[in-house]
Coordinates of C-alpha atoms in Angstrom, one line a residue:
M1 CA 53.9 -38.0 0.1
K2 CA 54.2 -35.0 2.5
L3 CA 55.1 -31.6 1.1
P4 CA 57.9 -29.8 2.8
G5 CA 56.6 -27.0 5.1
T6 CA 57.9 -24.1 3.0
R7 CA 56.6 -25.5 -0.3
F8 CA 53.2 -26.3 1.3
R9 CA 52.9 -22.7 2.6
T10 CA 53.8 -21.3 -0.8
L11 CA 51.2 -23.4 -2.6
L12 CA 48.6 -22.5 0.0
A13 CA 49.3 -18.8 -0.4
A14 CA 49.0 -19.2 -4.2
A15 CA 45.7 -21.1 -3.9
T16 CA 44.4 -18.4 -1.5
A17 CA 45.4 -15.7 -4.0
V18 CA 43.5 -17.5 -6.8
V19 CA 40.4 -17.7 -4.6
L20 CA 40.6 -14.0 -3.7
L21 CA 41.0 -13.1 -7.4
A22 CA 38.1 -15.2 -8.4
S23 CA 35.7 -14.0 -5.7
G24 CA 36.6 -10.4 -5.0
C25 CA 38.9 -8.4 -7.2
S26 CA 36.2 -6.1 -8.7
D27 CA 35.2 -2.9 -7.1
D28 CA 32.0 -4.6 -5.9
A29 CA 33.7 -7.2 -3.8
G30 CA 33.8 -5.3 -0.6
S31 CA 32.1 -5.9 2.7
G32 CA 28.6 -5.9 1.1
S33 CA 28.9 -8.6 -1.6
G34 CA 31.1 -10.9 0.4
G35 CA 32.3 -12.6 -2.9
K36 CA 29.0 -14.5 -3.3
E37 CA 28.3 -16.2 -6.6
D38 CA 24.6 -15.3 -6.5
F39 CA 22.6 -12.2 -5.7
D40 CA 20.1 -13.3 -3.1
V41 CA 16.7 -11.6 -2.9
L42 CA 14.4 -12.7 -0.1
F43 CA 10.6 -12.3 -0.4
I44 CA 8.4 -12.8 2.6
G45 CA 4.7 -12.7 2.1
G46 CA 1.4 -14.6 2.3
V47 CA 1.9 -17.5 -0.1
T48 CA -1.1 -18.9 1.7
G49 CA -3.8 -16.9 3.5
P50 CA -6.0 -14.0 2.4
S51 CA -3.5 -12.5 0.0
A52 CA -2.5 -15.8 -1.7
T53 CA -3.8 -14.8 -5.1
T54 CA -1.9 -11.5 -5.2
V55 CA 1.3 -13.2 -3.8
A56 CA 1.1 -15.9 -6.4
A57 CA 1.1 -13.3 -9.2
T58 CA 4.0 -11.5 -7.4
T59 CA 6.3 -14.5 -7.0
K60 CA 5.6 -15.7 -10.6
A61 CA 6.5 -12.3 -11.9
L62 CA 9.7 -12.1 -9.7
D63 CA 10.7 -15.5 -11.2
A64 CA 10.1 -14.2 -14.7
A65 CA 12.1 -11.0 -14.1
A66 CA 14.9 -13.0 -12.5
K67 CA 15.2 -15.2 -15.6
S68 CA 15.2 -12.2 -17.9
I69 CA 17.9 -10.5 -15.8
N70 CA 20.0 -13.6 -15.6
E71 CA 19.8 -14.3 -19.3
G72 CA 21.1 -10.7 -19.8
G73 CA 24.2 -11.4 -17.6
G74 CA 22.7 -11.1 -14.2
I75 CA 24.0 -8.5 -11.7
K76 CA 27.7 -8.0 -12.3
G77 CA 27.8 -11.6 -13.4
R78 CA 25.9 -12.9 -10.4
N79 CA 22.6 -14.7 -11.0
V80 CA 19.6 -13.4 -9.2
V81 CA 18.1 -16.0 -6.9
I82 CA 14.7 -15.5 -5.3
K83 CA 14.0 -17.1 -1.9
I84 CA 10.3 -17.2 -0.9
K85 CA 9.0 -17.6 2.7
D86 CA 5.3 -17.9 3.5
S87 CA 4.1 -15.5 6.2
Q88 CA 0.5 -16.8 5.7
G89 CA -0.5 -13.1 5.7
D90 CA 0.4 -12.7 9.3
A91 CA 2.7 -9.7 10.2
R92 CA 4.0 -11.4 13.3
R93 CA 4.9 -14.6 11.5
A94 CA 6.6 -12.4 8.8
V95 CA 8.8 -10.8 11.4
S96 CA 9.6 -14.2 12.9
L97 CA 10.6 -15.6 9.5
L98 CA 12.7 -12.5 8.8
Q99 CA 14.5 -12.9 12.1
E100 CA 15.3 -16.5 11.2
E101 CA 16.8 -15.5 7.9
L102 CA 18.9 -12.7 9.4
S103 CA 20.3 -15.0 12.1
G104 CA 21.9 -17.3 9.5
N105 CA 25.2 -17.0 7.7
N106 CA 24.0 -16.3 4.2
L107 CA 22.3 -12.9 4.5
P108 CA 20.1 -11.7 1.7
D109 CA 21.4 -8.9 -0.5
V110 CA 18.0 -7.3 -0.7
V111 CA 14.6 -8.1 0.9
I112 CA 11.2 -7.7 -0.5
P113 CA 9.0 -7.4 2.6
S114 CA 5.6 -8.6 1.4
G115 CA 3.2 -6.8 -0.9
T116 CA 1.0 -5.5 1.9
S117 CA 1.6 -2.4 4.0
A118 CA 0.8 -4.2 7.3
E119 CA 3.5 -6.8 6.9
A120 CA 6.0 -4.3 5.4
L121 CA 5.5 -2.0 8.3
A122 CA 6.2 -4.8 10.7
M123 CA 9.4 -6.0 9.0
V124 CA 11.0 -2.7 7.9
P125 CA 12.1 -1.7 11.4
L126 CA 14.1 -5.0 11.8
L127 CA 15.6 -4.6 8.3
T128 CA 16.6 -1.0 9.2
R129 CA 18.4 -2.2 12.4
S130 CA 20.0 -5.0 10.3
K131 CA 21.1 -2.5 7.6
I132 CA 19.5 -4.4 4.8
T133 CA 18.1 -2.6 1.7
S134 CA 14.5 -3.4 1.0
V135 CA 12.1 -2.6 -1.8
A136 CA 8.4 -3.4 -1.7
F137 CA 5.0 -2.2 -3.0
G138 CA 3.2 -1.7 0.2
A139 CA 1.7 1.7 -0.5
S140 CA 1.2 3.1 3.0
P141 CA 2.6 6.7 3.3
L142 CA 4.1 5.6 6.7
L143 CA 6.6 3.6 4.7
N144 CA 7.9 6.7 2.9
D145 CA 10.1 7.9 5.8
P146 CA 13.7 8.1 4.8
Q147 CA 14.7 9.4 8.3
K148 CA 13.2 6.4 10.1
Y149 CA 13.7 3.8 7.3
P150 CA 16.8 5.0 5.4
Y151 CA 17.2 1.7 3.5
H152 CA 13.6 1.1 2.4
F153 CA 12.1 2.1 -0.9
Q154 CA 8.5 1.9 -2.2
S155 CA 8.1 0.6 -5.7
V156 CA 4.5 1.8 -5.8
P157 CA 3.5 5.4 -5.5
N158 CA 1.8 5.8 -2.1
S159 CA -1.9 6.2 -1.7
A160 CA -1.7 10.0 -1.8
A161 CA 0.3 10.0 -5.1
Q162 CA -2.1 7.5 -6.7
L163 CA -5.0 9.9 -5.9
T164 CA -3.7 13.1 -7.5
G165 CA -6.7 13.1 -9.9
L166 CA -9.4 12.4 -7.3
R167 CA -10.4 16.0 -6.6
K168 CA -10.9 16.9 -10.3
H169 CA -12.7 13.7 -10.9
L170 CA -15.2 14.2 -8.0
E171 CA -15.7 17.9 -8.9
S172 CA -16.7 16.7 -12.4
K173 CA -19.4 14.7 -10.7
G174 CA -20.6 17.6 -8.7
A175 CA -19.8 15.8 -5.4
K176 CA -20.4 17.6 -2.2
R177 CA -20.1 14.8 0.4
L178 CA -17.8 11.7 0.0
G179 CA -18.5 8.6 2.0
L180 CA -15.2 6.8 2.6
L181 CA -15.2 3.1 3.7
V182 CA -11.9 1.3 4.1
S183 CA -10.4 -1.7 5.9
Q184 CA -9.3 -1.2 9.5
D185 CA -5.6 -1.8 8.9
E186 CA -2.5 0.1 7.8
Y187 CA -3.6 0.1 4.2
G188 CA -7.0 1.7 5.1
K189 CA -5.3 4.3 7.3
G190 CA -3.1 5.3 4.3
V191 CA -6.2 5.6 2.0
V192 CA -8.0 7.8 4.6
S193 CA -4.9 10.1 4.9
A194 CA -4.5 10.3 1.1
V195 CA -8.1 11.1 0.3
K196 CA -8.3 13.8 3.0
A197 CA -5.0 15.3 1.8
Q198 CA -6.2 15.4 -1.8
L199 CA -9.6 17.0 -1.0
E200 CA -8.4 19.5 1.6
G201 CA -9.8 22.9 0.7
S202 CA -12.0 21.5 -2.1
G203 CA -15.3 22.1 -0.4
I204 CA -16.0 18.3 -0.6
E205 CA -16.9 17.0 2.9
V206 CA -15.3 13.6 3.7
K207 CA -17.1 11.2 6.1
N208 CA -14.8 8.2 6.7
F209 CA -15.6 4.8 8.2
E210 CA -13.8 1.6 8.8
F211 CA -14.6 -2.1 8.8
V212 CA -12.8 -5.2 10.2
P213 CA -11.5 -7.0 7.1
T214 CA -11.9 -10.4 8.6
D215 CA -15.6 -9.9 9.3
I216 CA -17.9 -12.1 7.2
D217 CA -20.7 -9.6 6.9
L218 CA -19.7 -6.0 6.1
S219 CA -23.2 -4.7 5.5
V220 CA -23.4 -3.1 9.0
S221 CA -20.3 -1.0 8.3
Y222 CA -21.6 -0.2 4.9
R223 CA -24.9 1.1 6.3
R224 CA -23.0 3.2 8.8
M225 CA -21.3 4.9 5.9
L226 CA -24.6 5.3 4.0
D227 CA -26.1 7.0 7.0
A228 CA -23.8 9.9 6.4
N229 CA -25.8 10.5 3.1
P230 CA -22.9 10.6 0.7
D231 CA -23.5 11.6 -3.0
V232 CA -20.4 9.6 -4.0
A233 CA -18.8 6.7 -2.2
Y234 CA -15.2 5.6 -2.2
I235 CA -14.5 2.0 -1.0
D236 CA -11.2 0.2 -0.7
T237 CA -9.5 -2.8 0.7
T238 CA -7.3 -5.7 -0.4
G239 CA -7.6 -9.5 -0.6
D240 CA -10.7 -11.5 0.1
A241 CA -12.4 -8.6 1.9
A242 CA -12.9 -6.9 -1.5
T243 CA -15.5 -9.5 -2.5
R244 CA -17.4 -9.1 0.8
L245 CA -17.3 -5.3 0.5
L246 CA -19.0 -5.5 -2.9
Q247 CA -21.6 -7.9 -1.5
A248 CA -22.3 -5.4 1.2
R249 CA -22.9 -2.8 -1.5
V250 CA -25.7 -4.9 -2.9
Q251 CA -27.1 -6.0 0.5
T252 CA -27.5 -2.3 1.6
G253 CA -29.1 -1.2 -1.7
A254 CA -26.3 1.2 -2.4
V255 CA -25.8 0.4 -6.1
N256 CA -27.5 3.6 -7.3
I257 CA -24.9 5.7 -5.5
P258 CA -21.9 6.5 -7.8
T259 CA -19.0 4.5 -6.2
I260 CA -15.3 4.3 -6.8
A261 CA -13.3 1.2 -5.8
G262 CA -9.7 2.1 -5.0
S263 CA -6.6 0.5 -6.4
G264 CA -6.5 -2.2 -3.7
M265 CA -9.7 -3.6 -5.1
S266 CA -8.7 -3.2 -8.7
L267 CA -5.5 -5.2 -7.9
T268 CA -7.5 -8.0 -6.3
A269 CA -8.4 -11.2 -8.2
G270 CA -9.1 -9.9 -11.6
G271 CA -10.9 -6.7 -10.5
P272 CA -14.4 -6.1 -9.2
F273 CA -16.0 -7.1 -12.6
K274 CA -14.7 -10.6 -12.0
Y275 CA -15.3 -11.2 -8.3
G276 CA -18.3 -9.0 -7.9
S277 CA -21.9 -9.7 -9.1
P278 CA -23.3 -7.7 -12.1
E279 CA -25.5 -5.8 -9.6
A280 CA -22.4 -4.9 -7.5
N281 CA -20.7 -3.4 -10.5
K282 CA -23.5 -1.0 -11.4
N283 CA -22.4 2.7 -11.2
L284 CA -19.0 1.5 -10.2
E285 CA -15.7 3.0 -11.3
I286 CA -12.2 1.7 -10.4
L287 CA -8.9 3.4 -9.8
V288 CA -6.2 1.5 -11.9
F289 CA -2.6 1.5 -12.9
K290 CA -2.3 2.7 -16.5
V291 CA -0.5 -0.6 -17.4
E292 CA -3.8 -2.4 -16.6
V293 CA -5.6 -0.6 -19.5
A294 CA -5.4 -2.6 -22.8
V295 CA -3.6 -1.0 -25.8
P296 CA -3.1 -2.5 -29.3
E297 CA -0.2 -4.8 -29.8
A298 CA 1.5 -2.3 -32.1
Q299 CA 1.7 0.2 -29.2
Q300 CA 3.3 -2.3 -26.7
S301 CA 6.9 -1.7 -25.8
P302 CA 9.6 -4.4 -26.2
V303 CA 9.9 -4.6 -22.4
F304 CA 6.2 -5.2 -22.1
K305 CA 6.2 -7.9 -24.7
D306 CA 9.2 -9.7 -23.0
F307 CA 7.3 -9.5 -19.6
L308 CA 4.1 -10.7 -21.1
A309 CA 5.7 -13.7 -22.8
R310 CA 7.7 -14.8 -19.8
Y311 CA 4.9 -14.2 -17.3
S312 CA 2.1 -15.8 -19.3
G313 CA 4.0 -18.7 -20.8
G314 CA 1.7 -18.4 -23.7
Q315 CA -1.4 -19.1 -21.5
P316 CA -4.3 -16.7 -20.8
I317 CA -3.8 -14.4 -17.8
Q318 CA -6.7 -14.6 -15.4
N319 CA -5.9 -11.7 -13.0
S320 CA -4.8 -8.1 -13.4
L321 CA -1.4 -7.3 -14.8
S322 CA -0.8 -4.6 -12.3
T323 CA 0.6 -6.8 -9.5
P324 CA 2.9 -8.9 -11.7
S325 CA 4.1 -5.8 -13.7
L326 CA 4.9 -4.0 -10.4
A327 CA 6.8 -7.1 -9.2
W328 CA 8.7 -7.2 -12.5
D329 CA 9.6 -3.5 -12.2
Q330 CA 10.5 -4.0 -8.6
L331 CA 13.2 -6.6 -9.3
R332 CA 14.5 -4.7 -12.3
L333 CA 14.8 -1.7 -10.1
I334 CA 17.0 -3.7 -7.8
A335 CA 19.0 -5.1 -10.6
A336 CA 19.5 -1.8 -12.4
A337 CA 20.7 -0.1 -9.2
A338 CA 22.9 -3.1 -8.1
S339 CA 24.6 -3.3 -11.5
V340 CA 26.0 0.2 -11.3
D341 CA 29.8 0.2 -10.6
G342 CA 30.4 0.3 -6.9
A343 CA 26.8 -0.3 -5.9
L344 CA 27.7 -3.4 -3.9
K345 CA 30.9 -2.3 -2.4
D346 CA 29.6 -1.0 0.9
L347 CA 26.1 -2.2 1.5
P348 CA 23.6 -0.8 2.3
T349 CA 25.0 2.7 1.8
S350 CA 26.4 2.2 -1.7
L351 CA 23.2 0.5 -3.0
V352 CA 21.1 3.3 -1.6
E353 CA 23.2 5.9 -3.3
S354 CA 22.9 4.0 -6.5
I355 CA 19.1 4.0 -6.2
Y356 CA 19.2 7.8 -5.7
N357 CA 21.3 8.3 -8.8
L358 CA 19.7 5.6 -11.0
K359 CA 19.1 6.5 -14.7
V360 CA 17.7 4.1 -17.2
A361 CA 16.4 4.5 -20.8
D362 CA 12.8 5.4 -21.5
G363 CA 10.7 2.3 -21.8
Y364 CA 12.6 0.4 -19.2
W365 CA 9.7 0.4 -16.8
L366 CA 6.2 -1.1 -17.1
T367 CA 4.4 0.9 -14.4
E368 CA 6.1 4.3 -14.4
K369 CA 7.7 6.6 -16.9
Q370 CA 10.6 6.9 -14.5
Y371 CA 11.4 5.8 -11.0
T372 CA 13.2 8.6 -9.1
Y373 CA 14.1 8.8 -5.4
T374 CA 15.8 11.4 -3.3
K375 CA 17.2 11.4 0.3
D376 CA 13.9 13.0 1.4
K377 CA 11.5 10.9 -0.7
H378 CA 11.6 7.1 -1.0
T379 CA 8.4 6.7 -3.0
P380 CA 8.0 7.3 -6.7
T381 CA 6.1 10.2 -8.2
P382 CA 3.7 9.2 -10.9
T383 CA 2.7 11.4 -13.9
P384 CA -0.9 12.6 -13.9
D385 CA -2.1 10.0 -16.3
D386 CA -0.5 7.0 -14.5
F387 CA -3.6 6.3 -12.4
P388 CA -6.9 6.8 -14.4
F389 CA -10.4 6.2 -13.2
I390 CA -12.2 3.8 -15.5
P391 CA -15.6 2.0 -15.5
S392 CA -15.6 -1.4 -13.9
V393 CA -15.2 -3.6 -17.0
A394 CA -13.9 -7.1 -17.8
Q395 CA -10.3 -8.0 -18.1
V396 CA -8.8 -10.0 -20.9
N397 CA -5.3 -11.3 -20.4
G398 CA -5.0 -9.2 -17.3
Q399 CA -5.9 -5.8 -18.8
Y400 CA -9.2 -3.9 -18.7
Q401 CA -10.9 -3.7 -22.0
V402 CA -12.1 -0.1 -21.6
N403 CA -12.7 0.6 -25.3
K404 CA -14.2 -2.8 -26.2

């Protein structure tokens, strides 16, 4: 039976009102949220390729964090949904995948542009033009540029902030000349800049060298660094190149020189003790996140216990907890900011303002005491003891057993 025209229009108007009430009556139902049922987070990174191990830990932790957040009510009642795209570790492919996602109808609410600086630096300009908020733990200082990238935030202190204790540590060793060998990429550039900034005016001479991270044999580059006669060496890279860099240390007979492996190497595949030979680990220290250092169970926070149970699933953890704990904090940073009243009303501006003003209880984070950002600084500032130098030792359940 046909409905009379007037009655049909009345029912249609009533139905439309119900839909509007269901999808958009809160203060967060403005142009940013679009009345979506889910809160969509897009991750683009090297699921396959040289950073596959790190990305596997990242995505597993993101999934664990999403489940924890959703069980707690989600973000303003919206479930967090993680979408993962494989860049194969290629920055150009990462940009291509991002372009595909941004050309669709269902835009992500937030993007996590990889875990590497090179891929993040390739994607962030496009995210800026598209006015999409992004959070990632690429640590290059070039990513901390609020004027250039007003919607991007680092969840890891940049290389310079991680190295605040370097000068004092080297001075305690009586170092006069530091040999610095890093990968020839954006990550390596950030490390060089950070080391030089921290040692400026110290009297410690820095001789820096680079290697191509895809080269099989890194001994030639290592010898070039040794020719500068350093009394301490600082080496750093990420992914599979970390193994070859330690091999080069043995091949060049450099194991008697006190050496520090940077946080990129401590984050990789269980740390140097696992992927390097016993010879390669002689006289080797590593720069780590404090969360990587084991503490007794009685001293573990409730948030850490929740994270550990969800991430491990009751199984032994093979690689460092730094990467998954950073990913966990990263998603919880997004969730905490997005859950503030009005944070989703006018994206990206409203969410950015929420990040600036975010306050959470002590113990909320795994990797920092507090995450704080300002309009002039989009990278967190660690406390002095957040990045200790420790001997290269074994990990058990993802944590270094320094006191064992």
